[in-house]
Amino acid sequence: MTEAEQVTIVRVRGRLRDITLPPRCPSCGGAAGVTLRVERVFARERRRRGITTDMPRGVTTFHVASINVPFCTACAARHMAERASAEPVPSPLLTTAAMYGVVAGVALVAALIFALFIWNASAGGWRPTLTFAASIAVGCAVFAGWFAVQAINALRAGATLPPTSITAAFDFSDRQVRRFEPEWREYRLRHAGYARLFMQANAARLWDETGPLAMRAARLRRIADSLRVAAAAALIVLFVLLALQAGTP
């Protein structure tokens, strides 16, 4: 690997579509003239306190992030040649999408059954039983919709092709968001000259984990944690006082 091909990691605040791209090719550093769509697939576990973890904490969801990146004509031609010669590989996500689709279908059928029950029973007047049935029907419908969306996302992720040697020159992470922090991503850039131009173009939004914004977010997290502990202690004290008052003759 030459000096120009050493990977440079740049952290930038903001959404993917809001970053500024220099008019150079991220693969070779030449003048860019062709736009290529760079896509990456990310698997996310259940979020806890705004942090995406890689520990199994429930249902895994799949997300595709994409951005149009300018490349030079020669690198774009190499990219298309690699795409044309690559053999399609069956995606394991098809099974996941089918599983999510089955769960969505079962939940939708349950919602329809409860809705039909409510329709037939409502002729005799509304009763608390129907309120309970309506709550279950709405919950099943929401459940079905969420799993249907996840099935669609899994299908899209399964259809997303892996990067070529050209588009791999511009790589990026999933969005990183912690409490009280703005959204940011890591950009892994293979060409050192392009990385310098990229940092210059996004200098106003570079993310520094030791900078003022990150320190402020960390301070707010500590305050929020302290308030949570104080609130829990206050509730315990209040419960004890009420219990003692209730036991007083």
PDB file of N, CA, C and O in Angstrom, residues 28 32-33 43 46-47 49 79 87 99 109-110 117-119 128 139-140 144 147 159 169 178 181 201 208 231 238 243:
ATOM      1  N   CYS A  28      -8.238   7.718  -7.077  1.00  0.00           N
ATOM      2  CA  CYS A  28      -6.911   8.046  -7.600  1.00  0.00           C
ATOM      3  C   CYS A  28      -6.508   9.493  -7.357  1.00  0.00           C
ATOM      4  O   CYS A  28      -5.345   9.850  -7.557  1.00  0.00           O
ATOM      5  N   ALA A  32     -12.603  14.648 -11.045  1.00  0.00           N
ATOM      6  CA  ALA A  32     -13.810  13.816 -11.104  1.00  0.00           C
ATOM      7  C   ALA A  32     -14.728  14.287 -12.221  1.00  0.00           C
ATOM      8  O   ALA A  32     -14.859  15.487 -12.466  1.00  0.00           O
ATOM      9  N   GLY A  33     -15.356  13.315 -12.896  1.00  0.00           N
ATOM     10  CA  GLY A  33     -16.269  13.669 -13.970  1.00  0.00           C
ATOM     11  C   GLY A  33     -17.496  12.786 -14.047  1.00  0.00           C
ATOM     12  O   GLY A  33     -18.432  13.093 -14.780  1.00  0.00           O
ATOM     13  N   ALA A  43     -26.283  -3.328   9.843  1.00  0.00           N
ATOM     14  CA  ALA A  43     -27.175  -4.104  10.697  1.00  0.00           C
ATOM     15  C   ALA A  43     -27.182  -3.452  12.075  1.00  0.00           C
ATOM     16  O   ALA A  43     -26.129  -3.166  12.638  1.00  0.00           O
ATOM     17  N   ARG A  46     -31.226  -3.703  18.713  1.00  0.00           N
ATOM     18  CA  ARG A  46     -32.151  -2.812  19.416  1.00  0.00           C
ATOM     19  C   ARG A  46     -31.366  -1.701  20.102  1.00  0.00           C
ATOM     20  O   ARG A  46     -30.397  -1.939  20.800  1.00  0.00           O
ATOM     21  N   ARG A  47     -31.856  -0.473  19.913  1.00  0.00           N
ATOM     22  CA  ARG A  47     -31.169   0.670  20.500  1.00  0.00           C
ATOM     23  C   ARG A  47     -31.467   0.782  21.985  1.00  0.00           C
ATOM     24  O   ARG A  47     -32.586   0.571  22.415  1.00  0.00           O
ATOM     25  N   ARG A  49     -30.715   3.595  25.006  1.00  0.00           N
ATOM     26  CA  ARG A  49     -30.219   4.921  25.344  1.00  0.00           C
ATOM     27  C   ARG A  49     -29.564   5.601  24.156  1.00  0.00           C
ATOM     28  O   ARG A  49     -28.542   6.271  24.270  1.00  0.00           O
ATOM     29  N   HIS A  79     -14.823   0.468 -12.306  1.00  0.00           N
ATOM     30  CA  HIS A  79     -15.935   0.057 -11.431  1.00  0.00           C
ATOM     31  C   HIS A  79     -16.993  -0.707 -12.222  1.00  0.00           C
ATOM     32  O   HIS A  79     -17.450  -1.779 -11.791  1.00  0.00           O
ATOM     33  N   GLU A  87     -19.962 -12.308 -10.276  1.00  0.00           N
ATOM     34  CA  GLU A  87     -21.044 -13.289 -10.301  1.00  0.00           C
ATOM     35  C   GLU A  87     -22.002 -13.024  -9.139  1.00  0.00           C
ATOM     36  O   GLU A  87     -21.564 -12.770  -8.008  1.00  0.00           O
ATOM     37  N   MET A  99     -38.783 -14.246   6.946  1.00  0.00           N
ATOM     38  CA  MET A  99     -39.201 -14.426   8.334  1.00  0.00           C
ATOM     39  C   MET A  99     -39.944 -13.183   8.831  1.00  0.00           C
ATOM     40  O   MET A  99     -41.004 -13.284   9.450  1.00  0.00           O
ATOM     41  N   VAL A 109     -53.119 -10.592  10.253  1.00  0.00           N
ATOM     42  CA  VAL A 109     -54.291 -11.462  10.356  1.00  0.00           C
ATOM     43  C   VAL A 109     -54.928 -11.331  11.731  1.00  0.00           C
ATOM     44  O   VAL A 109     -56.161 -11.250  11.866  1.00  0.00           O
ATOM     45  N   ALA A 110     -54.085 -11.290  12.782  1.00  0.00           N
ATOM     46  CA  ALA A 110     -54.625 -11.118  14.130  1.00  0.00           C
ATOM     47  C   ALA A 110     -55.355  -9.793  14.263  1.00  0.00           C
ATOM     48  O   ALA A 110     -56.434  -9.722  14.875  1.00  0.00           O
ATOM     49  N   PHE A 117     -64.169  -8.965  14.977  1.00  0.00           N
ATOM     50  CA  PHE A 117     -64.890  -9.203  16.225  1.00  0.00           C
ATOM     51  C   PHE A 117     -65.527  -7.908  16.743  1.00  0.00           C
ATOM     52  O   PHE A 117     -66.687  -7.889  17.179  1.00  0.00           O
ATOM     53  N   ILE A 118     -64.766  -6.821  16.697  1.00  0.00           N
ATOM     54  CA  ILE A 118     -65.292  -5.531  17.152  1.00  0.00           C
ATOM     55  C   ILE A 118     -66.463  -5.091  16.278  1.00  0.00           C
ATOM     56  O   ILE A 118     -67.479  -4.583  16.765  1.00  0.00           O
ATOM     57  N   TRP A 119     -66.331  -5.287  14.990  1.00  0.00           N
ATOM     58  CA  TRP A 119     -67.387  -4.894  14.048  1.00  0.00           C
ATOM     59  C   TRP A 119     -68.688  -5.635  14.344  1.00  0.00           C
ATOM     60  O   TRP A 119     -69.777  -5.038  14.349  1.00  0.00           O
ATOM     61  N   PRO A 128     -66.517  -2.368  27.673  1.00  0.00           N
ATOM     62  CA  PRO A 128     -65.082  -2.380  27.999  1.00  0.00           C
ATOM     63  C   PRO A 128     -64.326  -3.495  27.281  1.00  0.00           C
ATOM     64  O   PRO A 128     -63.148  -3.336  26.953  1.00  0.00           O
ATOM     65  N   GLY A 139     -52.521  -2.598  18.364  1.00  0.00           N
ATOM     66  CA  GLY A 139     -51.167  -3.075  18.632  1.00  0.00           C
ATOM     67  C   GLY A 139     -50.688  -4.064  17.586  1.00  0.00           C
ATOM     68  O   GLY A 139     -49.542  -3.981  17.119  1.00  0.00           O
ATOM     69  N   CYS A 140     -51.546  -4.979  17.191  1.00  0.00           N
ATOM     70  CA  CYS A 140     -51.177  -5.948  16.149  1.00  0.00           C
ATOM     71  C   CYS A 140     -50.928  -5.260  14.812  1.00  0.00           C
ATOM     72  O   CYS A 140     -50.013  -5.645  14.066  1.00  0.00           O
ATOM     73  N   ALA A 144     -47.505  -5.335  12.842  1.00  0.00           N
ATOM     74  CA  ALA A 144     -47.430  -5.813  11.459  1.00  0.00           C
ATOM     75  C   ALA A 144     -46.748  -4.791  10.559  1.00  0.00           C
ATOM     76  O   ALA A 144     -45.917  -5.146   9.713  1.00  0.00           O
ATOM     77  N   PHE A 147     -42.876  -4.752  11.193  1.00  0.00           N
ATOM     78  CA  PHE A 147     -42.172  -5.895  10.621  1.00  0.00           C
ATOM     79  C   PHE A 147     -42.227  -5.881   9.091  1.00  0.00           C
ATOM     80  O   PHE A 147     -41.303  -6.374   8.431  1.00  0.00           O
ATOM     81  N   ALA A 159     -30.306  -6.967  -1.729  1.00  0.00           N
ATOM     82  CA  ALA A 159     -30.077  -6.654  -3.147  1.00  0.00           C
ATOM     83  C   ALA A 159     -28.928  -5.681  -3.356  1.00  0.00           C
ATOM     84  O   ALA A 159     -28.543  -5.422  -4.503  1.00  0.00           O
ATOM     85  N   ALA A 169     -12.854   2.933  -2.010  1.00  0.00           N
ATOM     86  CA  ALA A 169     -11.980   4.052  -1.655  1.00  0.00           C
ATOM     87  C   ALA A 169     -12.713   5.103  -0.847  1.00  0.00           C
ATOM     88  O   ALA A 169     -12.089   5.902  -0.147  1.00  0.00           O
ATOM     89  N   ARG A 178     -25.172   9.512  20.252  1.00  0.00           N
ATOM     90  CA  ARG A 178     -25.338   9.293  21.675  1.00  0.00           C
ATOM     91  C   ARG A 178     -26.193  10.421  22.230  1.00  0.00           C
ATOM     92  O   ARG A 178     -26.414  11.436  21.564  1.00  0.00           O
ATOM     93  N   GLU A 181     -25.705  14.313  21.751  1.00  0.00           N
ATOM     94  CA  GLU A 181     -24.712  14.522  20.701  1.00  0.00           C
ATOM     95  C   GLU A 181     -25.404  14.682  19.353  1.00  0.00           C
ATOM     96  O   GLU A 181     -26.443  14.072  19.105  1.00  0.00           O
ATOM     97  N   ALA A 201     -13.000  20.696   3.011  1.00  0.00           N
ATOM     98  CA  ALA A 201     -14.357  21.028   2.580  1.00  0.00           C
ATOM     99  C   ALA A 201     -15.362  20.940   3.720  1.00  0.00           C
ATOM    100  O   ALA A 201     -16.395  21.616   3.707  1.00  0.00           O
ATOM    101  N   ASP A 208     -14.960  16.101  16.860  1.00  0.00           N
ATOM    102  CA  ASP A 208     -13.844  15.797  17.744  1.00  0.00           C
ATOM    103  C   ASP A 208     -14.416  15.291  19.059  1.00  0.00           C
ATOM    104  O   ASP A 208     -15.146  16.006  19.744  1.00  0.00           O
ATOM    105  N   ALA A 231     -34.205  10.906  41.182  1.00  0.00           N
ATOM    106  CA  ALA A 231     -35.646  10.686  41.044  1.00  0.00           C
ATOM    107  C   ALA A 231     -36.046   9.316  41.583  1.00  0.00           C
ATOM    108  O   ALA A 231     -37.085   9.171  42.248  1.00  0.00           O
ATOM    109  N   LEU A 238     -40.669   8.438  48.969  1.00  0.00           N
ATOM    110  CA  LEU A 238     -42.103   8.752  48.976  1.00  0.00           C
ATOM    111  C   LEU A 238     -42.941   7.511  49.223  1.00  0.00           C
ATOM    112  O   LEU A 238     -43.920   7.538  49.987  1.00  0.00           O
ATOM    113  N   ALA A 243     -46.298   4.381  52.863  1.00  0.00           N
ATOM    114  CA  ALA A 243     -46.568   3.094  53.525  1.00  0.00           C
ATOM    115  C   ALA A 243     -46.632   3.285  55.032  1.00  0.00           C
ATOM    116  O   ALA A 243     -47.502   2.695  55.718  1.00  0.00           O
TER     117      ALA A 243
END
